[in-house]
Amino acid sequence: MTKKQPPLSALPISTEQLARLQTAVDDYSSHQLAWLSGYLWGTINQNAGNGMPVSVPVAPEETVTIISASQTGNARRLSEQLRERLISEKINVNLINAGDYKFKQINQEKILVIVASTQGEGEPAEEAVALYKYLYSKKAPNLSETNYAIFALGDSSYEKFCQAGKDFDTQLAKLGAISLFERIDADVEYQAVADEWVENLTQKLKERVPTQTTSQLIVTQSGSVNEIHSSPYSKTAPLTASLLNNQKITGRGSQKDVRHIEIDLGDSGLRYQPGDSLGIWFDNDPALVDELVGLLWLNGDEEVFIGQQRHSLRDALIYQLELTQNTHIIVEKYAQLSKDDGLLALISDKSAILHYAQTTPIVDMVRQAAAQPSAQAFIDLLRPLTPRLYSISSSQAESEDEVHATVGVVRYDIDGRPRTGGASGFLADRLGEGDELRIFIEHNENFRLPSEPSTPVIMIGPGTGIAPFRAFLQQRDNDGAKGKNWLFFGNPHFVDDFLYQVEWQRYVKDGLLTQISLAWSRDQAQKVYVQDKLREQGKEVWDWIVEGAHIYVCGDANRMAKDVEQALLDVISQYGSMDSEQADEFLSELRVMRRYQRDVY
C-alpha cells in the first residue's frame, strides 16, 4: 500500500502543474525516476557561498525493485522487512505496491523481487491483477536482462496453494528472466522461513549489487521508495477494545445469520478509512475443545509446547491453535498418526483429500477416525490460530470512536452436530456486550473512494459485501460529496435479507443514493443476481462509466466477483462497441487508473 496523497489544496503546485508533471513522468522507469529525484535534489541544494550546485549522484547501475503483491497485508510486511534489510547493507532498493507499478517498464529491471499473495481459486492479489495480465498478454516483453526472485504466500487449506507466486515464476522464466533464487512457497505460518529467505537473498544480492555511500542511498531512497504506513496497533500488537453491540440484522425466516457488530475504540487513537479491514483475534469455543479432548482420550491438563512456550493442552487448543479450518496436510498427518485405512486411502487422491479437508472439521475427522495420540503429537499436527479480517462497515467521520463490521455467522451441521465458524461464532455467540476483544486495522489503499468528491461511484456488493459501501456512503454524506452514487445489492429474500434497509431508504430519500438496484435471488421462480441487474441496466452503467464513474466490487471471490466482472465486460463490449479483447483491455485500464477496485475474499 502506498502513502495516501495529500488533498490537492495542500499541494504547493496547481492542479494544472500537477497534471503536467504526471504526464511528463508517466513513461519513466523506476530507475529513471530515482535518478531524476537525485537530480532535482541536487539542483535545489546549491552551495550557499558560490551558488554552484552540489554534485548529483547518478543512479546506481543496479537497483533492486521489490514488488509487493499483497492481499491481507502479509506480503506488504514481508516486502518492508526485505527492504529494510537491504538498506542496512547499503543496497539501493525500490519498494513499490503492485497496483502502482508501471509494469510496461518491467523489461528495464535488472533485479526484480516479487512477494506475491494468492487469493480465491489461485488468483493473484487484487492489486497485482493488472501486472499479472500484462505478463501473460501478447504485449509481454523479453526479460532476458532481468534476474528475479519470488516469495509466494498462501494457505495450504486451498487447492491452488501459492498459485499466484507459481504463475509469476513460470511466466517470468518463460519471458527469459533468470531466477536468482529458488521460489519459496510459504503457508500461513511463514515468518521463520521468511526470515531465512530475507537473509539468504540479501547475501546473494550483496555479491552482485554495488553498495552505495550513505548520501547516495539517502537520495535514491527518497525518490524510489513508497512509504507504507500502518496503524499504531497491528496484527502482532493488537488493541484491546470492548464490544458495544451485537445485533442480528437478518429476519426470522432467513437462512443466514448476519450480525451488525459495533466495537468501542475508546481513546485508543486507532484510525481507519472506508475500504479498510478490521482484524479480529478470537478464542476457540471451549465446548468444542472439550469435545475434541474427550475424543482423543486425553484430560486437557497435559503439558504441551508450542515452540518454546509451555501450555496446558486445553489452553493451547482454546487460545493458540486453529481448530475450525482443516487442511489436506493435517488430514494426511493425522491419517499417518491414526493409521486409519479410510484416511490413508485419501492420501493418494489429491481431489478427494482436498474435498475431505474442506468439508470435515478437525473434531469430526477425529470422531470418524479414532486415535489415542500423545497430547504433543496431536498439537504438532495443527496450525497456529490466525485472526480473521472483515470489511469495515462504518466511517470514522460518523462513528468517531467506534468501528463497525458486518459478520455472516458460519453455521452448519455435521452428522447432526451443529458446527460454527471460529471468529464468527466467537463474535455472535460467546462475546457479550462490554466484553473485551483484540483488534487491529488492515489498511487497504487499493479500495478507496475517489479523491474528487464529484466523481460518480458504482458499488456492487451482494450479501455481507455490502459492508464497505455503508462506510462509503457515510463518508460521502459527511464530506458533502456531490458525486452520484449507485448501489447494486443482492440476497435471497427482500423481507428477511435486506441488510441495513432503513439506512439505504433514508439515503435514497435524502438524494445521497442516486440509484439502488436490488436482486432477490429466491423471491421468484427464476433466480436473479447482481450481475443480471448490471446487464439489465447496461446502457446506464456504460453512461456512468463514460462520465468517469469508479466501480467497486466487494464479496465472494470464487463466483460472484467473476460473474460480475463478466457482466461488466459484456456491458463494455455491447455499449462501448468493443470486441472481447478490447473490452478486457478497457477494464484493465480502469483497474490501473484505480477506477475498478475489488475487495474480494
XYZ file of C-alpha atoms in Angstrom:
601
model
C 0.000 0.000 0.000
C 1.270 3.432 -0.800
C 1.237 6.551 1.248
C -2.056 8.391 0.915
C -1.652 11.525 -1.190
C -2.481 14.888 0.412
C -5.527 16.770 -0.864
C -4.840 18.964 -3.889
C -5.471 22.066 -1.813
C -2.460 21.182 0.359
C -0.014 20.816 -2.544
C 2.455 23.629 -3.312
C 1.647 23.389 -7.044
C -1.502 23.987 -9.032
C -3.653 21.174 -10.391
C -2.513 22.113 -13.922
C 1.141 21.828 -12.892
C 0.435 18.516 -11.199
C -1.255 17.192 -14.341
C 1.731 18.277 -16.494
C 4.145 16.657 -14.038
C 2.223 13.370 -14.009
C 2.133 13.354 -17.818
C 5.855 14.150 -18.011
C 6.987 11.312 -15.736
C 4.476 8.691 -16.828
C 6.868 6.951 -19.218
C 9.884 6.901 -16.879
C 11.044 3.654 -15.288
C 11.699 3.302 -11.571
C 15.445 3.656 -12.205
C 14.939 6.856 -14.189
C 12.634 8.296 -11.528
C 15.243 7.530 -8.887
C 17.881 9.389 -10.931
C 15.543 12.324 -11.512
C 14.916 12.517 -7.790
C 18.631 12.855 -7.184
C 18.987 15.397 -9.970
C 16.222 17.617 -8.615
C 17.558 17.254 -5.086
C 20.937 18.435 -6.278
C 19.604 21.459 -8.128
C 17.802 22.852 -5.080
C 20.616 22.198 -2.587
C 23.181 24.621 -4.005
C 26.311 25.804 -2.310
C 25.328 28.891 -0.311
C 28.680 30.568 -0.754
C 29.252 30.431 -4.506
C 25.872 29.403 -5.882
C 27.396 26.329 -7.502
C 25.199 23.212 -7.475
C 26.342 20.236 -5.492
C 27.331 17.145 -7.407
C 24.403 14.984 -8.397
C 24.797 11.287 -7.705
C 23.987 9.105 -10.672
C 21.551 6.285 -10.356
C 23.237 3.044 -9.369
C 23.875 0.527 -12.103
C 21.527 -1.920 -10.483
C 18.562 -1.208 -8.252
C 16.681 -3.996 -6.525
C 12.999 -3.495 -7.271
C 10.618 -5.178 -4.818
C 7.004 -5.526 -5.907
C 4.571 -6.129 -3.060
C 1.518 -8.037 -4.293
C -0.438 -8.180 -1.054
C -3.976 -9.292 -0.277
C -4.221 -9.185 3.516
C -1.031 -7.299 4.401
C 1.401 -10.198 4.863
C 3.197 -9.677 1.542
C 3.418 -5.971 2.265
C 5.007 -6.537 5.666
C 7.500 -9.052 4.279
C 8.408 -6.656 1.460
C 9.092 -3.955 4.038
C 11.246 -6.384 6.018
C 13.333 -7.196 2.936
C 13.653 -3.528 2.016
C 14.939 -2.608 5.486
C 17.448 -5.466 5.430
C 18.803 -4.402 2.022
C 19.053 -0.784 3.115
C 21.031 -1.894 6.167
C 23.569 -3.342 3.718
C 23.576 -0.067 1.713
C 21.948 -1.735 -1.280
C 19.726 0.558 -3.318
C 16.151 -0.713 -3.306
C 12.840 0.441 -4.702
C 9.778 -0.971 -2.947
C 6.504 -0.466 -4.760
C 2.948 -1.635 -4.438
C 1.963 -3.826 -7.403
C -1.001 -1.574 -8.109
C 1.315 1.418 -8.594
C 3.998 -0.360 -10.584
C 4.480 0.881 -14.158
C 4.559 -2.648 -15.475
C 5.286 -1.694 -19.078
C 8.797 -0.784 -17.879
C 9.445 -4.219 -16.417
C 11.994 -5.100 -19.094
C 14.244 -2.342 -17.698
C 14.506 -4.087 -14.346
C 17.850 -5.710 -13.681
C 16.907 -7.304 -10.360
C 13.268 -7.914 -9.560
C 11.800 -9.410 -6.382
C 8.091 -10.235 -6.202
C 6.425 -11.046 -2.888
C 3.087 -12.463 -4.025
C -0.024 -13.494 -2.141
C -2.719 -15.719 -3.623
C -6.464 -15.161 -3.305
C -9.600 -17.071 -4.257
C -9.012 -20.052 -6.525
C -5.333 -19.465 -7.159
C -5.608 -15.881 -8.401
C -3.122 -13.060 -7.772
C -3.773 -10.442 -5.121
C -6.185 -7.802 -6.354
C -3.501 -5.135 -6.631
C -1.371 -7.402 -8.847
C -4.031 -8.412 -11.392
C -3.002 -5.791 -13.979
C 0.686 -6.810 -13.792
C -0.284 -10.493 -13.954
C -2.441 -9.964 -17.051
C 0.282 -7.924 -18.749
C 2.898 -10.632 -18.231
C 0.527 -13.209 -19.731
C -0.503 -10.975 -22.654
C 0.838 -10.788 -26.182
C 2.456 -7.476 -25.240
C 4.724 -9.001 -22.584
C 8.384 -8.077 -23.296
C 11.545 -10.138 -23.447
C 13.065 -10.204 -19.951
C 16.401 -11.830 -20.680
C 18.214 -8.943 -18.943
C 16.216 -9.412 -15.730
C 17.163 -11.502 -12.715
C 14.372 -12.290 -10.289
C 13.344 -13.941 -7.043
C 9.860 -14.800 -5.793
C 8.407 -15.406 -2.357
C 4.901 -16.881 -2.603
C 2.438 -16.616 0.273
C -0.604 -18.852 0.517
C -2.791 -21.118 2.590
C -2.373 -24.877 2.249
C -6.055 -25.406 3.021
C -6.742 -24.256 -0.551
C -6.249 -26.479 -3.575
C -4.185 -23.966 -5.564
C -1.700 -23.241 -2.819
C 0.584 -20.270 -3.646
C -0.614 -20.424 -7.250
C -0.077 -16.727 -7.980
C 3.580 -16.951 -6.972
C 4.000 -20.101 -9.030
C 2.440 -18.380 -12.044
C 4.692 -15.328 -11.740
C 7.698 -17.653 -11.519
C 6.648 -19.679 -14.548
C 5.877 -16.679 -16.724
C 8.969 -14.648 -15.837
C 11.116 -17.650 -16.770
C 9.135 -18.114 -19.986
C 9.846 -14.484 -20.892
C 13.565 -15.106 -20.466
C 14.175 -13.822 -16.934
C 16.801 -15.640 -14.881
C 15.951 -16.921 -11.414
C 18.329 -15.751 -8.685
C 16.868 -17.949 -6.027
C 14.531 -20.914 -5.839
C 10.943 -19.789 -5.259
C 9.641 -20.148 -1.704
C 6.051 -21.339 -1.201
C 5.041 -20.375 2.345
C 1.978 -21.369 4.355
C 0.123 -19.234 6.917
C 2.914 -19.799 9.445
C 5.526 -18.182 7.238
C 7.679 -15.896 9.390
C 10.529 -18.312 10.177
C 11.004 -19.318 6.531
C 10.622 -15.659 5.515
C 13.385 -14.574 7.890
C 15.717 -17.177 6.411
C 14.798 -16.163 2.850
C 15.395 -12.471 3.546
C 18.845 -13.204 4.934
C 19.841 -15.611 2.157
C 18.601 -13.295 -0.590
C 20.370 -10.334 0.987
C 23.666 -12.210 0.992
C 23.095 -13.233 -2.638
C 22.392 -9.656 -3.693
C 25.434 -8.326 -1.834
C 27.531 -10.361 -4.248
C 26.118 -8.697 -7.354
C 24.742 -5.247 -6.452
C 27.239 -2.459 -5.707
C 26.718 -0.909 -2.283
C 26.066 2.823 -2.040
C 27.509 5.563 0.084
C 25.157 6.910 2.732
C 24.491 10.102 0.729
C 23.766 8.177 -2.463
C 21.455 5.842 -0.589
C 19.512 8.695 1.037
C 18.968 10.475 -2.282
C 17.880 7.430 -4.245
C 15.678 6.153 -1.438
C 13.915 9.490 -1.193
C 12.669 9.138 -4.724
C 12.131 5.450 -5.160
C 10.546 4.040 -2.047
C 6.817 4.047 -1.464
C 6.452 4.605 2.253
C 3.921 2.197 3.731
C 2.198 3.396 6.882
C 0.404 1.313 9.481
C -1.789 1.947 12.493
C -0.194 2.171 15.955
C -1.789 -1.229 16.526
C -1.048 -4.252 14.381
C -1.625 -7.956 13.952
C 1.160 -8.691 16.419
C 0.326 -5.778 18.741
C -3.486 -5.512 18.656
C -5.712 -3.080 20.509
C -7.801 -4.474 23.351
C -11.250 -2.985 22.751
C -14.750 -3.755 24.006
C -17.907 -4.923 22.269
C -20.647 -2.306 22.168
C -23.351 -4.004 20.150
C -24.138 -7.366 18.559
C -27.345 -7.116 16.546
C -28.817 -9.718 14.207
C -29.890 -7.914 11.034
C -31.476 -10.788 9.117
C -35.098 -11.768 9.706
C -36.542 -14.824 11.411
C -37.163 -16.562 8.108
C -33.658 -16.034 6.755
C -31.305 -18.944 6.275
C -28.477 -16.535 7.049
C -27.401 -15.215 10.432
C -25.810 -11.819 9.778
C -24.681 -9.631 12.686
C -24.018 -5.930 12.894
C -21.062 -5.621 15.263
C -20.033 -2.352 16.956
C -16.739 -2.062 18.829
C -15.696 0.753 21.166
C -12.246 2.180 20.390
C -12.253 4.472 23.422
C -9.363 6.939 23.439
C -7.000 4.495 21.706
C -6.257 6.818 18.799
C -6.811 3.978 16.341
C -7.693 5.410 12.924
C -9.156 3.827 9.810
C -10.645 4.796 6.446
C -13.567 3.455 4.408
C -12.196 0.472 2.495
C -10.001 -0.783 5.331
C -10.488 -4.160 7.019
C -10.880 -4.975 10.694
C -8.665 -7.762 12.011
C -10.171 -9.736 14.889
C -8.369 -12.241 17.073
C -10.638 -14.858 18.616
C -10.640 -17.817 21.004
C -11.909 -21.252 20.084
C -15.153 -22.456 21.645
C -14.321 -24.170 24.989
C -17.153 -26.659 24.349
C -15.568 -27.627 21.017
C -12.188 -28.041 22.729
C -13.671 -30.254 25.451
C -15.375 -32.404 22.806
C -12.083 -32.813 20.933
C -10.061 -33.603 24.064
C -12.583 -36.280 25.013
C -12.431 -37.872 21.557
C -8.652 -38.104 21.942
C -8.999 -39.839 25.342
C -6.994 -37.039 26.947
C -7.692 -34.907 30.022
C -6.828 -31.394 28.839
C -4.297 -30.690 31.566
C -1.433 -32.412 29.740
C 1.632 -30.225 29.254
C 2.476 -29.298 25.647
C 4.958 -26.978 23.967
C 4.322 -24.593 21.092
C 7.796 -23.515 20.154
C 9.468 -22.738 23.477
C 6.232 -21.824 25.229
C 4.639 -24.241 27.694
C 0.829 -24.594 27.854
C -1.787 -26.973 29.093
C -3.381 -28.898 26.223
C -6.750 -27.246 26.804
C -5.321 -23.704 26.848
C -3.293 -24.401 23.707
C -6.419 -25.579 21.877
C -8.524 -22.621 23.031
C -6.057 -19.765 22.577
C -3.220 -20.836 20.297
C -4.256 -23.272 17.569
C -6.599 -23.367 14.585
C -9.471 -25.835 15.026
C -12.206 -24.744 12.609
C -10.222 -24.850 9.352
C -8.928 -28.251 8.329
C -6.291 -28.750 5.598
C -5.209 -31.655 3.443
C -1.817 -31.550 5.166
C -3.439 -32.031 8.585
C -5.578 -34.857 7.192
C -2.503 -36.582 5.794
C -0.567 -36.246 9.050
C -3.492 -37.454 11.133
C -4.002 -40.393 8.771
C -0.424 -41.488 9.406
C -0.823 -40.915 13.129
C -4.124 -42.781 13.445
C -3.335 -45.476 10.837
C -6.970 -45.195 9.742
C -7.491 -47.039 6.449
C -10.097 -44.608 5.169
C -7.881 -41.576 5.707
C -4.772 -43.334 4.419
C -6.627 -44.101 1.184
C -7.208 -40.360 0.663
C -3.508 -39.540 0.577
C -3.043 -40.782 -2.983
C -6.137 -38.954 -4.268
C -5.495 -35.210 -4.207
C -9.005 -34.080 -5.114
C -10.549 -36.470 -2.574
C -8.319 -35.370 0.309
C -8.894 -31.691 -0.510
C -12.654 -32.223 -0.547
C -12.482 -34.121 2.729
C -10.482 -31.343 4.401
C -12.864 -28.658 3.158
C -15.982 -30.481 4.376
C -14.783 -32.190 7.557
C -13.737 -30.130 10.591
C -10.829 -31.403 12.670
C -13.069 -32.562 15.524
C -15.221 -34.630 13.157
C -12.140 -36.112 11.482
C -11.021 -37.308 14.917
C -14.511 -38.650 15.652
C -14.569 -40.611 12.386
C -11.017 -41.938 12.717
C -10.346 -42.650 16.369
C -6.793 -42.465 17.671
C -5.091 -42.033 21.014
C -2.012 -39.920 20.321
C 0.029 -38.121 22.931
C -1.048 -34.551 23.555
C 2.162 -33.219 21.997
C 1.842 -35.432 18.911
C -1.642 -34.071 18.253
C -0.623 -30.465 18.905
C 2.187 -30.817 16.382
C -0.371 -31.555 13.630
C -2.129 -28.217 13.974
C -1.570 -24.720 12.644
C -1.403 -21.542 14.717
C -4.577 -19.568 15.231
C -4.823 -16.631 12.820
C -7.092 -13.566 13.008
C -9.984 -13.053 10.604
C -10.454 -9.927 8.505
C -13.809 -8.208 7.994
C -14.554 -5.245 5.721
C -15.252 -2.229 7.922
C -18.838 -1.024 7.610
C -18.503 2.416 9.210
C -16.836 5.733 8.515
C -14.897 7.324 11.334
C -16.221 10.660 10.149
C -19.570 9.489 11.518
C -18.829 6.845 14.145
C -15.746 8.600 15.616
C -14.569 6.286 18.429
C -16.288 3.161 17.091
C -15.648 0.656 14.334
C -18.405 -1.475 12.808
C -18.337 -4.808 10.987
C -20.979 -6.861 9.169
C -20.415 -10.525 10.007
C -22.040 -13.530 8.380
C -22.065 -16.255 11.043
C -20.884 -19.617 9.702
C -23.308 -22.341 10.851
C -23.772 -25.896 9.567
C -24.319 -29.467 10.763
C -22.029 -32.484 10.542
C -23.861 -35.761 11.207
C -26.498 -33.846 13.145
C -23.982 -31.963 15.278
C -24.033 -28.153 14.975
C -20.775 -26.501 13.949
C -19.936 -22.796 13.957
C -17.156 -20.701 12.434
C -14.307 -19.808 14.757
C -14.345 -15.999 14.627
C -17.987 -15.526 13.631
C -19.152 -17.847 16.427
C -16.894 -16.026 18.891
C -18.454 -12.686 17.962
C -22.063 -13.846 17.692
C -22.368 -16.428 20.465
C -19.600 -16.112 23.026
C -18.857 -12.400 23.292
C -21.231 -10.275 25.376
C -21.639 -6.520 25.357
C -18.794 -4.972 27.337
C -16.521 -7.985 26.814
C -13.017 -7.373 25.512
C -11.529 -8.497 22.207
C -8.270 -7.860 20.371
C -8.432 -5.971 17.073
C -6.262 -4.182 14.527
C -6.726 -2.354 11.233
C -5.512 -3.752 7.925
C -5.253 -0.727 5.659
C -6.261 -1.142 2.028
C -5.123 1.659 -0.255
C -6.458 -0.379 -3.189
C -10.091 0.119 -2.140
C -10.562 3.835 -1.726
C -13.199 6.399 -2.624
C -12.176 8.767 -5.440
C -10.293 11.845 -4.255
C -12.580 14.082 -6.305
C -15.947 14.252 -4.451
C -17.909 14.928 -7.656
C -16.877 11.591 -9.199
C -19.760 9.103 -9.703
C -19.490 5.836 -7.793
C -20.942 2.413 -8.667
C -20.929 -0.051 -5.733
C -21.618 -3.775 -6.227
C -21.885 -5.786 -3.003
C -24.274 -8.704 -2.504
C -24.628 -10.305 0.940
C -22.115 -9.087 3.501
C -20.242 -7.493 0.593
C -22.488 -4.516 1.388
C -20.271 -3.661 4.373
C -17.716 -1.229 2.894
C -20.400 0.596 0.939
C -22.183 1.530 4.140
C -18.850 3.133 5.117
C -18.507 4.750 1.688
C -21.911 6.448 1.871
C -21.381 7.576 5.454
C -18.136 9.194 4.314
C -19.657 10.788 1.204
C -22.537 12.082 3.336
C -20.203 13.644 5.906
C -17.994 15.112 3.169
C -20.967 16.635 1.382
C -19.741 14.906 -1.790
C -21.864 15.835 -4.809
C -20.958 12.804 -6.924
C -23.705 10.350 -7.870
C -23.890 7.013 -6.036
C -25.373 3.769 -7.371
C -25.682 0.632 -5.240
C -26.194 -2.917 -6.542
C -27.184 -5.264 -3.714
C -28.485 -8.810 -3.728
C -29.536 -11.520 -1.264
C -32.060 -14.374 -1.213
C -35.179 -12.589 0.097
C -36.383 -8.987 0.329
C -38.278 -9.471 3.600
C -35.572 -11.249 5.615
C -32.259 -10.386 3.937
C -32.328 -6.665 3.088
C -29.311 -5.641 5.193
C -29.423 -2.061 6.521
C -32.700 -1.482 4.656
C -33.748 1.591 6.647
C -30.406 3.301 6.076
C -30.466 2.756 2.308
C -34.035 4.016 2.101
C -33.068 7.143 4.016
C -30.118 7.754 1.694
C -32.417 7.388 -1.321
C -34.932 9.822 0.201
C -32.179 12.329 1.008
C -30.766 12.081 -2.514
C -27.361 10.777 -1.463
C -28.039 7.363 -3.011
C -28.908 8.303 -6.564
C -29.935 4.820 -7.605
C -30.322 1.395 -5.973
C -30.665 -1.876 -7.903
C -31.815 -4.887 -5.896
C -31.574 -8.569 -6.817
C -33.578 -11.056 -4.716
C -32.475 -14.473 -5.923
C -35.233 -16.537 -4.260
C -38.265 -14.241 -4.426
C -39.334 -15.501 -7.857
C -39.110 -18.684 -9.913
C -36.059 -17.515 -11.856
C -33.010 -16.627 -9.785
C -31.811 -13.049 -10.174
C -28.334 -11.873 -9.132
C -26.490 -8.560 -9.157
C -24.760 -9.446 -12.422
C -28.183 -9.817 -14.040
C -29.100 -6.327 -12.860
C -25.857 -4.984 -14.329
C -26.711 -6.406 -17.736
C -30.323 -5.300 -17.456
C -29.239 -1.712 -16.871
C -26.137 -1.938 -19.006
C -26.728 1.196 -21.072
C -26.960 3.381 -17.975
C -23.993 1.613 -16.374
C -21.969 2.382 -19.507
C -23.093 6.025 -19.422
C -21.845 6.310 -15.837
C -18.508 4.771 -16.849
C -18.187 7.285 -19.693
C -18.871 10.036 -17.148
C -15.850 8.810 -15.160
C -17.514 6.591 -12.559
C -15.400 4.475 -10.233
C -16.592 0.859 -9.913
C -16.260 -1.108 -6.648
C -16.969 -4.790 -6.057
C -16.979 -6.496 -2.656
C -17.777 -10.090 -1.689
C -17.136 -13.662 -2.724
C -14.100 -14.051 -4.977
C -14.769 -17.506 -6.343
C -18.133 -16.995 -8.047
C -19.743 -13.599 -7.543
C -16.729 -11.457 -8.409
C -16.041 -13.463 -11.565
C -19.686 -13.303 -12.659
C -19.815 -9.554 -12.010
C -16.608 -8.987 -13.965
C -18.006 -10.929 -16.923
C -21.189 -8.841 -16.772
C -19.096 -5.657 -16.803
C -17.120 -6.957 -19.788
C -20.379 -7.706 -21.583
C -21.677 -4.197 -20.870
C -18.427 -2.602 -22.056
C -18.390 -4.741 -25.191
C -22.028 -4.126 -26.102
C -22.359 -0.436 -25.357
C -18.748 0.553 -25.979
C -18.710 -1.221 -29.360
C -15.669 -3.348 -28.488
C -14.775 -6.958 -29.083
C -13.980 -9.171 -26.086
C -10.246 -8.468 -26.190
C -10.763 -4.703 -26.392
C -13.287 -4.842 -23.537
C -10.800 -6.741 -21.383
C -8.095 -4.166 -22.120
C -10.543 -1.367 -21.327
C -11.430 -2.885 -17.958
C -7.743 -3.491 -17.220
C -7.086 0.172 -17.912
C -9.846 1.124 -15.473
C -8.119 -1.095 -12.916
C -4.765 0.617 -13.500
C -6.444 4.016 -13.137
C -7.983 2.833 -9.829
C -11.440 3.215 -11.355
C -12.161 -0.513 -10.966
C -11.382 -1.757 -7.462
C -12.326 -5.003 -5.743
C -12.297 -6.226 -2.159
C -12.949 -9.927 -2.630
C -12.389 -12.934 -0.398
